[in-house]
Short mmCIF file of C-alpha atoms in Angstrom, two decimals:
data_model
loop_
_atom_site.label_atom_id
_atom_site.label_comp_id
_atom_site.label_asym_id
_atom_site.label_seq_id
_atom_site.Cartn_x
_atom_site.Cartn_y
_atom_site.Cartn_z
CA UNK X 16 115.54 122.60 39.51
CA UNK X 17 117.55 120.07 42.06
CA UNK X 18 120.75 120.79 40.94
CA UNK X 19 120.06 124.73 41.37
CA UNK X 20 118.88 124.25 44.78
CA UNK X 21 121.86 121.79 45.85
CA UNK X 22 124.40 124.36 44.47
CA UNK X 23 122.59 127.58 46.30
CA UNK X 24 122.83 125.34 49.72
CA UNK X 25 126.48 124.53 49.08
CA UNK X 26 127.30 127.72 48.12
CA UNK X 27 125.84 129.28 51.55
CA UNK X 28 127.03 126.80 53.63
CA UNK X 29 130.31 127.06 52.41
CA UNK X 30 130.58 130.86 52.58
CA UNK X 31 129.29 131.06 56.02
CA UNK X 32 133.17 129.42 56.96
CA UNK X 33 134.67 132.44 55.71
CA UNK X 34 132.16 134.53 57.91
CA UNK X 35 131.98 135.26 61.77
CA UNK X 36 128.66 132.91 61.47
CA UNK X 37 131.46 130.08 60.65
CA UNK X 38 130.13 128.33 63.61
CA UNK X 39 126.61 127.64 62.13
CA UNK X 40 127.99 125.73 59.71
CA UNK X 41 130.21 123.40 61.93
CA UNK X 42 127.30 122.79 64.38
CA UNK X 43 125.38 122.09 60.68
CA UNK X 44 128.14 119.64 59.73
CA UNK X 45 127.78 117.93 63.34
CA UNK X 46 124.03 117.63 62.83
CA UNK X 47 124.46 116.40 59.06
CA UNK X 48 126.86 113.53 60.07
CA UNK X 49 124.46 112.22 63.17
CA UNK X 50 121.38 112.67 60.71
CA UNK X 51 123.19 110.62 57.64
CA UNK X 52 120.99 107.46 57.56
CA UNK X 53 117.29 109.60 57.87
CA UNK X 54 116.84 109.64 54.22
CA UNK X 55 117.23 105.82 54.29
CA UNK X 56 114.94 105.35 57.32
CA UNK X 57 111.61 106.94 55.93
CA UNK X 58 112.58 110.98 55.99
CA UNK X 59 111.27 112.95 58.28
CA UNK X 60 107.74 114.16 57.32
CA UNK X 61 106.45 117.43 58.89
CA UNK X 62 102.45 117.98 58.16
CA UNK X 63 103.56 121.73 58.60
CA UNK X 64 105.94 121.81 55.42
CA UNK X 65 103.45 119.55 53.42
CA UNK X 66 100.28 122.19 54.19
CA UNK X 67 102.48 125.37 53.31
CA UNK X 68 99.89 127.53 51.11
CA UNK X 69 102.73 128.33 48.44
CA UNK X 70 102.09 124.53 47.39
CA UNK X 71 98.20 125.69 46.75
CA UNK X 72 99.24 128.33 44.27
CA UNK X 73 101.69 125.97 42.71
CA UNK X 74 98.97 123.44 42.48
CA UNK X 75 96.53 126.34 41.11
CA UNK X 76 98.63 127.43 38.54
CA UNK X 77 98.08 124.51 36.28
CA UNK X 78 96.08 123.39 37.78
CA UNK X 79 96.98 120.11 38.63
CA UNK X 80 94.23 117.74 40.33
CA UNK X 81 94.52 114.38 42.22
CA UNK X 82 91.74 111.72 41.00
CA UNK X 83 91.25 108.37 43.08
CA UNK X 84 89.20 105.25 41.48
CA UNK X 85 90.08 102.59 44.47
CA UNK X 86 90.16 102.35 47.85
CA UNK X 87 93.67 102.14 49.57
CA UNK X 88 93.32 99.67 52.73
CA UNK X 89 95.53 101.21 55.87
CA UNK X 90 96.24 97.75 56.81
CA UNK X 91 98.35 97.13 53.90
CA UNK X 92 101.77 98.90 52.53
CA UNK X 93 102.24 99.75 48.66
CA UNK X 94 104.74 100.54 45.79
CA UNK X 95 103.26 102.76 43.42
CA UNK X 96 104.61 103.03 39.59
CA UNK X 97 104.27 106.30 38.77
CA UNK X 98 104.13 107.65 35.05
CA UNK X 99 105.32 109.67 33.34
CA UNK X 100 108.73 111.37 35.03
CA UNK X 101 108.12 114.54 32.58
CA UNK X 102 110.99 117.34 32.73
CA UNK X 103 110.40 117.49 36.77
CA UNK X 104 107.67 115.18 37.76
CA UNK X 105 105.87 118.06 38.94
CA UNK X 106 102.67 115.96 39.40
CA UNK X 107 104.24 113.32 41.52
CA UNK X 108 105.50 115.83 43.83
CA UNK X 109 102.44 118.21 44.41
CA UNK X 110 100.21 115.26 44.76
CA UNK X 111 102.34 112.62 46.69
CA UNK X 112 104.65 115.30 48.87
CA UNK X 113 101.84 118.17 49.50
CA UNK X 114 99.03 118.38 50.98
CA UNK X 115 97.38 121.16 48.04
CA UNK X 116 95.44 118.70 46.30
CA UNK X 117 94.36 116.74 49.59
CA UNK X 118 95.92 113.25 49.62
CA UNK X 119 95.18 112.48 53.31
CA UNK X 120 91.95 113.56 52.93
CA UNK X 121 91.71 111.42 49.56
CA UNK X 122 93.13 108.06 51.02
CA UNK X 123 92.97 108.18 55.24
CA UNK X 124 95.48 106.36 56.63
CA UNK X 125 98.14 106.13 53.75
CA UNK X 126 101.27 107.77 54.25
CA UNK X 127 102.58 108.79 51.30
CA UNK X 128 106.86 108.49 50.53
CA UNK X 129 108.08 109.48 47.11
CA UNK X 130 112.10 108.32 45.78
CA UNK X 131 114.66 110.67 44.89
CA UNK X 132 117.74 109.97 43.63
CA UNK X 133 120.23 109.70 46.84
CA UNK X 134 122.42 112.74 45.82
CA UNK X 135 119.84 115.03 46.20
CA UNK X 136 120.04 114.19 49.89
CA UNK X 137 124.07 115.60 50.08
CA UNK X 138 123.08 119.45 50.17
CA UNK X 139 123.06 120.83 53.39
CA UNK X 140 119.72 121.99 54.55
CA UNK X 141 117.79 121.33 51.32
CA UNK X 142 117.97 117.36 52.39
CA UNK X 143 116.24 118.78 55.48
CA UNK X 144 113.63 120.49 53.71
CA UNK X 145 112.77 117.93 51.19
CA UNK X 146 112.58 115.21 53.49
CA UNK X 147 109.74 116.66 55.41
CA UNK X 148 107.80 116.62 52.05
CA UNK X 149 107.83 112.69 52.02
CA UNK X 150 110.57 112.50 49.91
CA UNK X 151 113.39 109.74 50.81
CA UNK X 152 116.18 107.97 49.06
CA UNK X 153 116.00 106.10 45.97
CA UNK X 154 117.69 102.91 47.17
CA UNK X 155 116.73 99.40 48.95
CA UNK X 156 117.69 100.18 52.27
CA UNK X 157 115.46 103.08 51.95
CA UNK X 158 112.53 101.14 50.29
CA UNK X 159 113.08 98.42 52.62
CA UNK X 160 112.65 100.40 55.75
CA UNK X 161 109.35 101.62 54.70
CA UNK X 162 107.63 98.61 52.86
CA UNK X 163 108.66 96.15 56.35
CA UNK X 164 106.33 98.36 58.47
CA UNK X 165 103.93 95.80 59.97
CA UNK X 166 101.40 98.31 61.20
CA UNK X 167 100.93 98.89 57.06
CA UNK X 168 99.81 102.67 55.50
CA UNK X 169 102.81 103.44 53.50
CA UNK X 170 102.43 104.15 49.77
CA UNK X 171 106.00 104.21 48.25
CA UNK X 172 105.72 105.73 44.68
CA UNK X 173 108.48 105.78 42.48
CA UNK X 174 109.03 107.30 39.16
CA UNK X 175 109.76 104.30 37.10
CA UNK X 176 111.59 105.87 34.03
CA UNK X 177 113.55 108.06 36.00
CA UNK X 178 115.66 110.71 34.68
CA UNK X 179 116.09 108.67 31.25
CA UNK X 180 112.23 109.30 30.36
CA UNK X 181 112.79 113.15 30.67
CA UNK X 182 114.56 112.77 27.93
CA UNK X 183 111.53 112.04 26.06
CA UNK X 184 108.91 114.48 27.60
CA UNK X 185 107.31 116.37 25.35
CA UNK X 186 103.76 118.00 24.84
CA UNK X 187 101.70 115.53 23.01
CA UNK X 188 103.30 112.26 23.45
CA UNK X 189 104.13 109.95 26.19
CA UNK X 190 107.19 107.62 25.79
CA UNK X 191 108.13 105.51 28.96
CA UNK X 192 111.18 103.78 29.91
CA UNK X 193 109.25 100.53 31.28
CA UNK X 194 110.42 97.34 29.99
CA UNK X 195 113.65 96.77 31.66
CA UNK X 196 112.55 98.54 34.55
CA UNK X 197 111.16 95.96 36.69
CA UNK X 198 112.98 96.44 39.92
CA UNK X 199 109.71 97.86 41.59
CA UNK X 200 108.00 94.64 40.51
CA UNK X 201 110.82 92.55 42.57
CA UNK X 202 110.84 94.87 45.43
CA UNK X 203 106.72 94.26 45.67
CA UNK X 204 107.11 90.49 45.80
CA UNK X 205 109.50 90.65 48.22
CA UNK X 206 107.89 92.72 50.61
CA UNK X 207 104.40 91.62 49.66
CA UNK X 208 102.76 95.04 49.14
CA UNK X 209 100.20 95.81 46.55
CA UNK X 210 101.42 97.28 43.58
CA UNK X 211 99.61 100.47 42.35
CA UNK X 212 99.73 102.07 39.12
CA UNK X 213 99.42 105.78 38.84
CA UNK X 214 99.65 107.86 35.68
CA UNK X 215 99.75 111.75 35.25
CA UNK X 216 98.19 113.04 32.50
CA UNK X 217 99.45 115.99 31.04
CA UNK X 218 102.98 116.18 32.56
CA UNK X 219 104.46 116.01 29.55
CA UNK X 220 102.74 118.85 28.44
CA UNK X 221 104.24 121.79 30.35
CA UNK X 222 107.47 122.51 28.91
CA UNK X 223 108.88 122.17 25.44
CA UNK X 224 111.90 120.44 24.82
CA UNK X 225 115.20 120.82 22.41
CA UNK X 226 114.81 118.20 19.46
CA UNK X 227 117.26 115.78 20.86
CA UNK X 228 115.54 112.57 18.89
CA UNK X 229 118.09 109.26 19.45
CA UNK X 230 121.12 109.33 16.54
CA UNK X 231 121.71 113.16 17.24
CA UNK X 232 124.81 114.49 18.99
CA UNK X 233 122.67 115.83 21.65
CA UNK X 234 121.25 112.59 22.80
CA UNK X 235 124.54 111.38 22.66
CA UNK X 236 125.96 113.95 25.13
CA UNK X 237 122.84 113.42 27.28
CA UNK X 238 122.89 109.10 27.25
CA UNK X 239 126.52 109.70 28.17
CA UNK X 240 126.30 112.15 31.26
CA UNK X 241 122.67 109.71 32.02
CA UNK X 242 125.16 106.56 32.10
CA UNK X 243 128.09 108.67 34.14
CA UNK X 244 126.42 110.13 36.33
CA UNK X 245 122.90 109.01 36.45
CA UNK X 246 121.25 112.27 35.87
CA UNK X 247 120.02 113.67 32.84
CA UNK X 248 120.15 117.37 31.53
CA UNK X 249 117.25 117.90 29.48
CA UNK X 250 117.23 121.06 27.68
CA UNK X 251 113.68 122.21 28.36
CA UNK X 252 111.93 125.67 28.01
CA UNK X 253 108.58 127.35 28.21
CA UNK X 254 107.10 130.63 29.05
CA UNK X 255 108.51 134.02 30.96
CA UNK X 256 106.91 135.46 33.41
CA UNK X 257 105.52 138.39 31.87
CA UNK X 258 105.91 136.91 28.42
CA UNK X 259 104.94 133.78 26.47
CA UNK X 260 107.19 133.30 23.88
CA UNK X 261 110.63 132.08 26.09
CA UNK X 262 111.55 131.25 29.52
CA UNK X 263 111.41 128.85 32.02
CA UNK X 264 108.23 129.13 33.57
CA UNK X 265 106.21 126.11 32.92
CA UNK X 266 103.01 126.66 30.41
CA UNK X 267 99.76 126.92 32.24
CA UNK X 268 98.19 123.18 31.15
CA UNK X 269 96.11 120.90 33.30
CA UNK X 270 97.76 118.19 34.99
CA UNK X 271 95.50 114.97 36.28
CA UNK X 272 97.33 112.05 38.38
CA UNK X 273 94.93 109.23 38.36
CA UNK X 274 95.73 106.81 40.78
CA UNK X 275 94.65 103.68 39.92
CA UNK X 276 93.08 99.98 41.35
CA UNK X 277 95.38 98.52 43.43
CA UNK X 278 97.03 94.71 42.21
CA UNK X 279 97.15 92.28 45.01
CA UNK X 280 100.58 91.26 45.72
CA UNK X 281 101.50 87.69 47.44
CA UNK X 282 104.63 88.04 49.46
CA UNK X 283 107.62 85.97 47.79
CA UNK X 284 110.94 86.97 49.62
CA UNK X 285 112.81 85.73 46.81
CA UNK X 286 111.08 85.79 43.70
CA UNK X 287 112.25 84.20 40.23
CA UNK X 288 112.96 85.95 37.17
CA UNK X 289 109.91 84.04 35.81
CA UNK X 290 107.56 85.10 38.84
CA UNK X 291 108.86 88.91 38.36
CA UNK X 292 108.09 88.78 34.81
CA UNK X 293 104.93 87.41 35.17
CA UNK X 294 103.68 89.91 37.44
#
């Protein structure tokens, strides 16, 4: 989905250069250059975008719900490990990047950020839109900028399994990519940010995926792409708009995103591998 949106924005941006509206693309290019570091500096959240009615319709379609099990202290910063990725991380986006499930009311004083692959911010206009929802670039500089805010009240969510985990997403099972993904633990220690576990039950149920078990030619091809461009191409399918047998619309299956109790973390500016492993 991100790929399609990126492509459309690029086509429009380049296409305008060959029309009498070429100045629009030139002016935007200047703005883009001046604003190039914003995705790494906390983005540019907009309450107006996060509260758009379309997100409520999207939430009701499945439906999607947000469950709180503990308070989050607004004076603290947090790193959330979000599981699972699913095909499109739908639960992560709806719950953490929109107000359709009432995040700011459920967790008052907490500002939510969700990390997204940095190449998604290369598309003109699209980059500005996704930043308005709370999405930020997934690199160390971006994380450090948010977690260094001394006033607290920031929740930085990382979909730990990433795109590799999406290749395992299929209904009725959860296979997480986690054992060798400890960067978010080191991040929490370095900045003294408490860890918050978040699990989105039902995330894997909204799409089927073409069989790609390890050892198959399709999985070999997908793994090569993931290794070379740090992206994946899961061959997924769901239902159609007016029929239920095949299409790209997700199935209407409930997603329940549960935010767990924070794990207290003591600030350790230069954590050892042993300290990371222990936490």
